[in-house]
XYZ file of C-alpha atoms in Angstrom:
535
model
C 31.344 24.535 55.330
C 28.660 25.723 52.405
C 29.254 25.920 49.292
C 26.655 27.721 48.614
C 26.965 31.981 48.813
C 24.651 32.891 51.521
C 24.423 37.072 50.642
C 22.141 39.601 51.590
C 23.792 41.536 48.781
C 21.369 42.578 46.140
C 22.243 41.159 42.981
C 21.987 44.597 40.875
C 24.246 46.434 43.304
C 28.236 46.657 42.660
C 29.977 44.019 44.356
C 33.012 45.415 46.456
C 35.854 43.879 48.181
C 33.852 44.394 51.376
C 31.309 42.645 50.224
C 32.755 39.186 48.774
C 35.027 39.185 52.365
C 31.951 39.576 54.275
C 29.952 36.563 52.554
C 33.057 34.659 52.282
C 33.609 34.926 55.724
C 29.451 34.011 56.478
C 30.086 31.006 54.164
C 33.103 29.663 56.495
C 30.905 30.370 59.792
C 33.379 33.499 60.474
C 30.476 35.461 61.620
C 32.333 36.573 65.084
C 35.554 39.388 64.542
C 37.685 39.895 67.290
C 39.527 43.126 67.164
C 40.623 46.311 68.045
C 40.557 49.011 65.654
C 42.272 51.539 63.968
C 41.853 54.336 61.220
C 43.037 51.933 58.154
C 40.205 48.840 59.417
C 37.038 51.301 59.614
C 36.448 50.762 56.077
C 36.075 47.331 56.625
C 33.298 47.724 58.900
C 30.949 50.116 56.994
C 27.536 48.526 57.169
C 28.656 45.969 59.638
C 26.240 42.991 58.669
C 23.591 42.016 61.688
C 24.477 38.681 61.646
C 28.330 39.064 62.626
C 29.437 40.263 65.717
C 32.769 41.909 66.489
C 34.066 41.064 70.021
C 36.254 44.134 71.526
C 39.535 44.038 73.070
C 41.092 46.514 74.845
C 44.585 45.665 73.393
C 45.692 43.757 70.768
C 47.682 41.059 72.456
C 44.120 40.574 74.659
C 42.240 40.251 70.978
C 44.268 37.834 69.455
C 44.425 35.651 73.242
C 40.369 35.325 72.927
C 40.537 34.540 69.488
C 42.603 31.929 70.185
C 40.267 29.966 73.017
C 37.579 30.710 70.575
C 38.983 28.740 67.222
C 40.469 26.206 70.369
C 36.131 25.842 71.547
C 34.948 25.949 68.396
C 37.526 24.140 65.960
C 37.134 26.091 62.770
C 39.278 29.554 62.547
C 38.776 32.538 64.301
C 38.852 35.739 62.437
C 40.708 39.073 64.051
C 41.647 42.664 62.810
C 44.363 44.415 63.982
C 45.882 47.498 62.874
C 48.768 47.857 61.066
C 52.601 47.372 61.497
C 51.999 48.544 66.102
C 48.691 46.493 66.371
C 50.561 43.294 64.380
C 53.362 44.417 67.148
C 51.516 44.087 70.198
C 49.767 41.052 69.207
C 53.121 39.416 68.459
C 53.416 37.648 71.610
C 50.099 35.817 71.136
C 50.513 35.399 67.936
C 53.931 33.409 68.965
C 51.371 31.365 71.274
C 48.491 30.523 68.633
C 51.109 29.408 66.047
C 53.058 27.083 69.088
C 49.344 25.919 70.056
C 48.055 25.077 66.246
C 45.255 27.083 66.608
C 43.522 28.045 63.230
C 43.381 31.965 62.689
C 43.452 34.060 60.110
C 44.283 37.761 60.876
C 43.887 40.608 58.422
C 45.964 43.399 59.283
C 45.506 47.520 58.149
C 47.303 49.165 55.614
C 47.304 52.466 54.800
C 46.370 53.363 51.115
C 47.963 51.806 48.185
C 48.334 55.460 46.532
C 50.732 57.020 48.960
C 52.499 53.681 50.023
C 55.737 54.620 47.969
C 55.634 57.865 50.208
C 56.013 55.722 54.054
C 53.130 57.783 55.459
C 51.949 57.213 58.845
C 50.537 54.407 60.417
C 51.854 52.104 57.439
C 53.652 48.809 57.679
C 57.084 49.022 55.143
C 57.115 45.259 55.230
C 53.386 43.823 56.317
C 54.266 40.624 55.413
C 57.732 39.760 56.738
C 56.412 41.721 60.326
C 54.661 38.412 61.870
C 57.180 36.184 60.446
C 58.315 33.273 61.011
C 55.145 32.641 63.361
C 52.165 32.734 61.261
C 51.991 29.263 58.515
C 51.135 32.395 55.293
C 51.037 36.192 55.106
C 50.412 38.168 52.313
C 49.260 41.539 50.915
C 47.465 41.331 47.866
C 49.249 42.608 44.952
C 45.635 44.174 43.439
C 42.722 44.846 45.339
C 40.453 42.552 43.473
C 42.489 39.474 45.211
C 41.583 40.279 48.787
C 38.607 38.181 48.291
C 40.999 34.936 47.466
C 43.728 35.604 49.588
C 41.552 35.278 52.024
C 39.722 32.046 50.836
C 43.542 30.834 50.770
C 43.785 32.242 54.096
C 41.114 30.020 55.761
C 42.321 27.182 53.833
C 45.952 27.301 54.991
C 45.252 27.824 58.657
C 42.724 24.916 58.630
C 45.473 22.830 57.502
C 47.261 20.172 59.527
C 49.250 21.415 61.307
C 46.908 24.170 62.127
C 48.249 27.798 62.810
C 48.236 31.630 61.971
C 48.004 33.644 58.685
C 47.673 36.994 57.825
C 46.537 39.136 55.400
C 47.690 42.800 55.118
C 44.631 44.861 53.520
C 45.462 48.373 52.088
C 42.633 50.560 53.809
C 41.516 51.879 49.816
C 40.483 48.072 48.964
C 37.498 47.557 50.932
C 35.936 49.630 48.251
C 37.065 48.516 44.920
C 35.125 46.413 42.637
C 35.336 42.289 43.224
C 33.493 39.238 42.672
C 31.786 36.891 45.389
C 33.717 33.190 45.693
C 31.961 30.028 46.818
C 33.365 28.440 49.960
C 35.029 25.267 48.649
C 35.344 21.907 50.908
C 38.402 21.169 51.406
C 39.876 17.813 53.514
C 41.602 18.464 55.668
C 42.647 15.112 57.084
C 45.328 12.452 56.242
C 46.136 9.514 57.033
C 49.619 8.200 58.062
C 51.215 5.844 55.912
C 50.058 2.380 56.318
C 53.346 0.532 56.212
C 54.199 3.021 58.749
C 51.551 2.716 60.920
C 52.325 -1.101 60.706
C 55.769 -0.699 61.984
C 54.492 1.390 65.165
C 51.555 -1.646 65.967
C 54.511 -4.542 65.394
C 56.191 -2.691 68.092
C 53.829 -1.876 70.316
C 52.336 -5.433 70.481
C 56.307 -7.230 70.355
C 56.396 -4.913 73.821
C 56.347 -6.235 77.211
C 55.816 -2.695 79.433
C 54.821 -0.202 76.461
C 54.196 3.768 77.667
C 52.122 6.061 75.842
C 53.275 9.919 75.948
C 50.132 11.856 74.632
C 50.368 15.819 73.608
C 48.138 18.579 73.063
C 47.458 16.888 69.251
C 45.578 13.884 70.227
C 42.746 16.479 72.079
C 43.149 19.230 69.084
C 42.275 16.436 66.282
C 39.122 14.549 68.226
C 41.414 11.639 69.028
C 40.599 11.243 73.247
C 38.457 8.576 72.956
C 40.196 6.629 70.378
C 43.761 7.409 72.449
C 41.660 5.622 75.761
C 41.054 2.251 73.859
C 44.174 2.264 72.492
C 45.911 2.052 75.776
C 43.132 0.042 77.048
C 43.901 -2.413 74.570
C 47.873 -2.444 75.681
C 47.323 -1.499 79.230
C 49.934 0.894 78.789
C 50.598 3.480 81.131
C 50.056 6.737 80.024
C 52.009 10.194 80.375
C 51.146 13.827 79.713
C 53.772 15.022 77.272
C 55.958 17.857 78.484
C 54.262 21.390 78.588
C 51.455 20.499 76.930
C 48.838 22.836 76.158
C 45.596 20.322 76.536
C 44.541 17.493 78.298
C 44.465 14.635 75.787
C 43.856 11.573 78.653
C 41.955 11.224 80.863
C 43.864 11.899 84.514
C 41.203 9.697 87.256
C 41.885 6.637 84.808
C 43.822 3.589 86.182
C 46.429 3.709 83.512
C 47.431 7.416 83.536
C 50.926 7.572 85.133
C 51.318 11.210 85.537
C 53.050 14.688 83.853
C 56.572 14.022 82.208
C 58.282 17.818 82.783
C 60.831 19.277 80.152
C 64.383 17.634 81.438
C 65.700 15.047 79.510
C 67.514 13.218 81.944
C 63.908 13.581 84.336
C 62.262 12.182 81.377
C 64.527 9.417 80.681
C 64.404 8.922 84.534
C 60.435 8.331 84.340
C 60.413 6.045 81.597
C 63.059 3.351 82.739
C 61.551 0.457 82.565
C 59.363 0.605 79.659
C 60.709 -1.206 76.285
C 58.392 0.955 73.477
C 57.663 4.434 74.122
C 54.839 5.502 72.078
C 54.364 9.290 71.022
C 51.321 10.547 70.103
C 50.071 14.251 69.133
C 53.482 15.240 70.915
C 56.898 16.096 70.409
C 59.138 13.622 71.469
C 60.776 15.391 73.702
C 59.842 19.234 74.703
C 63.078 20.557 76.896
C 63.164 23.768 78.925
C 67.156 23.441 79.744
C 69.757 21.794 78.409
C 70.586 18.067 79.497
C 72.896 15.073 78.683
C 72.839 11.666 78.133
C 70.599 9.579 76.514
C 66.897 10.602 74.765
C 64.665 7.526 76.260
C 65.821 4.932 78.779
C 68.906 2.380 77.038
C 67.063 -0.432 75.705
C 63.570 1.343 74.887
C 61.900 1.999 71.306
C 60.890 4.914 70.568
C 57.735 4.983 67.857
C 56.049 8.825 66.962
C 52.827 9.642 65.444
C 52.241 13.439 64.689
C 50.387 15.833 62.282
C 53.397 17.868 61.979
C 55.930 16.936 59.473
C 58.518 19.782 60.883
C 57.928 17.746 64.356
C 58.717 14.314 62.783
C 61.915 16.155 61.046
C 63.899 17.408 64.309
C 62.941 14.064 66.469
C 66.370 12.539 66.958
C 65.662 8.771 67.113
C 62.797 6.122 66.223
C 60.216 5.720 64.011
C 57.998 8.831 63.246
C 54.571 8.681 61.145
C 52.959 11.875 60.428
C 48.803 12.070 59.538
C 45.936 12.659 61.259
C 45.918 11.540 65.164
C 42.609 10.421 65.095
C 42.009 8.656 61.871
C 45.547 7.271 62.582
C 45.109 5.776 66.367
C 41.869 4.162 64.437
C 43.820 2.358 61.831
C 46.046 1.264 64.715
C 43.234 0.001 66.756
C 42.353 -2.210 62.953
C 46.592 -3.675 62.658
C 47.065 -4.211 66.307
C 47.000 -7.555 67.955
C 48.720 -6.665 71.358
C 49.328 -10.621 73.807
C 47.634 -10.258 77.267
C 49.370 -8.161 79.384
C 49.054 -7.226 83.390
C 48.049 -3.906 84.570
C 51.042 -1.707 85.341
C 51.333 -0.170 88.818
C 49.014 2.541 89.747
C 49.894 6.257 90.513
C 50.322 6.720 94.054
C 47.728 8.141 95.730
C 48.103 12.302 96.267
C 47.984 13.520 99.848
C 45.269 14.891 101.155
C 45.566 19.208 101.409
C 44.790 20.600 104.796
C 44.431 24.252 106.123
C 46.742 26.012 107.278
C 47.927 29.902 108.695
C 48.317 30.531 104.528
C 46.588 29.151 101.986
C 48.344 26.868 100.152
C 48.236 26.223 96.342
C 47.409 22.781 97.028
C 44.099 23.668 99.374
C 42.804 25.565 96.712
C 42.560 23.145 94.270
C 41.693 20.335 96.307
C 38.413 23.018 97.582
C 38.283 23.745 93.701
C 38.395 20.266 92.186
C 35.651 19.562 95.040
C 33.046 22.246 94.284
C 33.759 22.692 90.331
C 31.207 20.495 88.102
C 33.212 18.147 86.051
C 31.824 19.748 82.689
C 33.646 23.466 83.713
C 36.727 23.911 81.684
C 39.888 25.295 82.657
C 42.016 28.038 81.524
C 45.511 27.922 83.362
C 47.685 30.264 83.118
C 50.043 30.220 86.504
C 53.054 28.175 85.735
C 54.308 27.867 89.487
C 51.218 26.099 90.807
C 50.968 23.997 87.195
C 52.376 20.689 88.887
C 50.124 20.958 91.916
C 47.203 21.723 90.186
C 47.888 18.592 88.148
C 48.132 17.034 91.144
C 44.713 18.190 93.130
C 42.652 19.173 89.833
C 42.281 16.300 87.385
C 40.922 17.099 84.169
C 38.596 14.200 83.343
C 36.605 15.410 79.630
C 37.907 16.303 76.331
C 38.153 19.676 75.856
C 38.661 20.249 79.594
C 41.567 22.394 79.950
C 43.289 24.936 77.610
C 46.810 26.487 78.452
C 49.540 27.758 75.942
C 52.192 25.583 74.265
C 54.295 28.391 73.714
C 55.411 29.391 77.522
C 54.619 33.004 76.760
C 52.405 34.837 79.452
C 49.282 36.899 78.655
C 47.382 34.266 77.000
C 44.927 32.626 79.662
C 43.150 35.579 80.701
C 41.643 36.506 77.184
C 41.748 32.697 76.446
C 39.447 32.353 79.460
C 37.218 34.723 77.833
C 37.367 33.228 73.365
C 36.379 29.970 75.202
C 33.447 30.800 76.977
C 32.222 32.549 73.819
C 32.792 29.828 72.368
C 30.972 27.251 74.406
C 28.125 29.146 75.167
C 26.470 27.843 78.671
C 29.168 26.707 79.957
C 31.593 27.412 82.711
C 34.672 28.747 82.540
C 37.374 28.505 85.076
C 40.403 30.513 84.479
C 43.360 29.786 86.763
C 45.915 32.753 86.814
C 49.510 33.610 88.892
C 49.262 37.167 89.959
C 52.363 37.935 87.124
C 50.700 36.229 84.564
C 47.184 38.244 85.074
C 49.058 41.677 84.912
C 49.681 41.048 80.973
C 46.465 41.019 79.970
C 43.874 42.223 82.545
C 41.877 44.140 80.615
C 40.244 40.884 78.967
C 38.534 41.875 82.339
C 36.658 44.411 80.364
C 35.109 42.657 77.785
C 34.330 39.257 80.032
C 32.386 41.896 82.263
C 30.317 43.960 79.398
C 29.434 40.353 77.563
C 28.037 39.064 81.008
C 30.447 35.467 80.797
C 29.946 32.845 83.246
C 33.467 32.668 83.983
C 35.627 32.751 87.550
C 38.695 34.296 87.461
C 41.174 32.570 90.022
C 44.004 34.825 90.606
C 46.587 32.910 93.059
C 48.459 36.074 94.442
C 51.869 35.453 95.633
C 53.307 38.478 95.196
C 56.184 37.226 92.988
C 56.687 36.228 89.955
C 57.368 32.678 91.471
C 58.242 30.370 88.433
C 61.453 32.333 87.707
C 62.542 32.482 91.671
C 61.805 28.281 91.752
C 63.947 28.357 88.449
C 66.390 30.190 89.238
C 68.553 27.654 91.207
C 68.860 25.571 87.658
C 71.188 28.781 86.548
C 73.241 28.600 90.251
C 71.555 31.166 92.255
C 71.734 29.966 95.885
C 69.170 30.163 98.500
C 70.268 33.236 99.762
C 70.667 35.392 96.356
C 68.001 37.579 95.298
C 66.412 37.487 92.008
C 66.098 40.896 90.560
C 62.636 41.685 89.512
C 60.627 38.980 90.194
C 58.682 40.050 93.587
C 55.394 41.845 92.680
C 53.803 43.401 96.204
C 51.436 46.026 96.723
C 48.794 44.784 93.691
C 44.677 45.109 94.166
C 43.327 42.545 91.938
C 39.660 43.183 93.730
C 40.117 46.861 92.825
C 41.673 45.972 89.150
C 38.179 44.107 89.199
C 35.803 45.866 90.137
C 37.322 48.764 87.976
C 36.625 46.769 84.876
C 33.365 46.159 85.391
C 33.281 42.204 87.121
C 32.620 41.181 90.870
C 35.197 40.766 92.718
C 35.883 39.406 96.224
C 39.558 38.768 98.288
C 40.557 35.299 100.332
C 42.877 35.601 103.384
C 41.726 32.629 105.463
C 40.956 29.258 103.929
C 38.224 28.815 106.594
C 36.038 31.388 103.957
C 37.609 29.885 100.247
C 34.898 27.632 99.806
C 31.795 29.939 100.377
C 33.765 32.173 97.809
C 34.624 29.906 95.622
C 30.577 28.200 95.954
C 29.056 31.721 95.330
C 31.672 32.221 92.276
C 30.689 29.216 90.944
C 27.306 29.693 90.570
C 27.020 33.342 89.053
C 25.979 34.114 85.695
C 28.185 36.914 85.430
C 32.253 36.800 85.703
C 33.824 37.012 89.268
C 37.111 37.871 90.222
C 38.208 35.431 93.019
C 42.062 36.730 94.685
C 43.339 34.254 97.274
C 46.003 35.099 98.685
C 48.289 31.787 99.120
C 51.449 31.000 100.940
């Protein structure tokens, strides 16, 4: 971040609102605006400067998805515009998903003018600032228009801030206008350190241990920490689990120590860590559950020791020690304190079976062909929770920054995801990973991966069904034979959904011709729509 104002503005002219956002926004490298507008924004975009871009999507839930990959590619904020109180309203469910994935954002929302406000004219939000709560970290609407420019300085500031998340700022569409002054980008830290005595506690611990297990979340990859996290469990050879539902890959999963995905059932969890006497935490919560279970929180005997960036995290964990700071500056102080005995190797994961053709296309085939063809620097956008465990199964992710899905279990992310992280790596590969369901809720990022020309692939697995709730379903004592109302999903044309929006597209029926598809997909520089259909 500068701190020096980088303006075109000529320094005789009247400084507006407008202008102080616009070079306050340069100044924090917010030069891309991802939006969808509406009569109180166009203000805001009156002599749009040439060195921003603003990234179109066709709805708002789709804008604030590829703003979301993009802060995720880029770590620093994203910036996105919606409109009013029913573009804040579609947006809410990925707004639910950037604040559950920490991802740094700061939204400015419409108003319509101050001056009739008192008279609820149309297209105005009555309460802009309790509408996106309690999932965004701030929201505000200035109380003059001379504080846009520093509410939204506070803005950046507060999103940036462990834990990162969501603000927004409601902008009456008469302030863009109005008189201001420019502000200087301030530096800000934005890292801190866990407490040392705590941080000596958790390396006592972990070197006292005889079979210590590591349990790494979505944190450790968000705050830099991979390579750290690798010598840290190098040091204990302890195996290593992928928390529950997490949203990155934060280990690497070809490495001898990784043991494999922990899902979000207590007595499961409890059930996979028997056997190990300290159960380390790190960058996760301790533990994410999807149902409700009994019994115990880690196996009887067992330690549990937590290190997080999230002090609301470190509040609602029932048992052990928790330290709360930065992952990575933490793990390294660790790595200083700890002075683990020499310890064997535990057992390695058992080798996966080998995927073979057959009459349908399995899940399993496809990422096996996938996982073969892919180069290991593509990244992965997943959003298809019924083939999640076997694509952690055939498709290990072996880089930081590999793999992006939500945290928040909410559909309609992946697909714009897909697109904010290609923009946001530019040159490389994207791979995005989609159920048929899950694609419906946000196709139209179709649109805008097509007219910016994006190397990415769009894998739709088409089952016809919204599968995750009919393999869930017997948790809530359906039987085998009852049907689940409204989850099958037949007579969909995801080539002709494709091709409509502007991408190549091409259909799979027999796994004799999914690797030519998936070998020309692979290597286009333009987005292609891959539908297989799979057993």
């Amino acid at each position: 971040m500068s701190s020096t104002s980088n303006t075109n503005i000529s320094p005789v002219a009247s400084i507006t609102v407008r202008d102080a956002v616009i070079d306050l926004m340069r100044q924090f490298g917010m030069t891309s605006v991802f939006g969808n507008p509406g009569s109180t924004e166009l203000p805001m975009f009156r002599n749009f400067p040439e060195d921003f871009r603003y990234v179109l999507g066709l709805q708002e839930a789709v804008v604030v998805g590829m703003a979301d990959g993009y802060a995720q590619a880029t770590r620093n904020a994203s910036l996105v515009n919606l409109h009013s109180a029913a573009g804040v309203g579609n947006a809410m469910g990925n707004i639910f998903t950037a604040y559950k994935n920490r991802t740094p954002m700061v939204i400015t929302a419409g108003q319509q003018a101050r001056s009739i406000l008192s008279l609820d004219p149309f297209l105005s939000s009555a309460q802009a600032t309790e509408l996106p709560k309690p999932y965004v970290k701030w929201s505000i609407e200035p109380a003059r228009a001379e504080d846009v420019p520093l509410a939204m300085a506070r803005a950046y500031y507060i999103a940036m801030m462990p834990p990162r998340g969501p603000v927004l700022v409601s902008i009456p569409v008469d302030d863009w206008d109005q008189p201001a002054q420019l502000l200087p980008a301030r530096i800000v830290s934005t890292e801190l350190r866990a407490e040392p005595l705590m941080l000596d506690q958790i390396a006592a611990a972990l070197d006292a241990s005889q079979r210590p297990a590591f349990v790494v979340g979505a944190a450790v990859d968000r705050d830099n920490a991979w390579d750290a996290v690798v010598q840290l469990a190098e040091k204990h050879n302890a195996r290593v689990w992928a928390a529950p539902m997490s949203g990155r890959c934060s280990f690497p999963e070809n490495h001898r120590l990784f043991a494999g995905f922990l899902p979000a059932m207590r007595e499961k969890i409890v059930g996979l860590l028997d056997g190990h006497d300290c159960i380390f935490a790190l960058g996760a919560p301790a533990f994410i559950y999807h149902v409700e279970g009994s019994g115990p929180y880690i196996p009887p005997g067992a330690t549990l020791c937590q290190l997080t960036d999230d002090p609301a995290t470190a509040a609602w964990t029932p048992i052990g020690t928790s330290a709360v700071g930065s992952i990575r500056l933490s793990v390294l102080d660790l790595m200083a304190v700890s002075a683990p005995p020499p310890r064997a190797l535990p057992a390695a994961r058992p080798e996966r079976v080998r995927a073979e053709p057959s009459g349908r296309i399995s899940v399993a085939y496809v990422m096996q062909t996938l996982a073969e063809l892919r180069d290991p620097a593509d990244i992965v956008v997943e959003e298809a929770p019924s083939a999640r465990p076997v694509l952690q199964t055939y498709l290990p992710i072996t880089r930081s920054e590999g793999f992006f899905t939500m945290d928040s279990g909410g559909l309609g992310y992946g697909m714009p995801a897909a697109v904010g992280v290609a923009l946001g790596k530019p040159g490389v590969r994207v791979v995005g990973i989609f159920g048929d369901g899950s694609s419906m809720y946000s196709i139209q990022s179709l649109w805008t991966a097509a007219q910016l020309k994006l190397p990415i692939v769009f894998l739709i697995l088409n089952n016809r069904r919204y599968a995750a709730l009919q393999d869930f379903a017997p948790v809530f004592g359906f039987t085998d034979s009852d049907v689940v109302q409204g989850t099958e999903l037949p007579a969909i044309d995801f080539v002709a959904l494709g091709k409509g929006l502007g991408c190549q597209a091409v259909r799979v029926t027999d796994a004799a011709l999914l690797r030519d598809a998936l070998q020309q997909a692979l290597h286009s520089s333009t987005p292609v729509l891959v539908e297989v259909e799979v057993a």
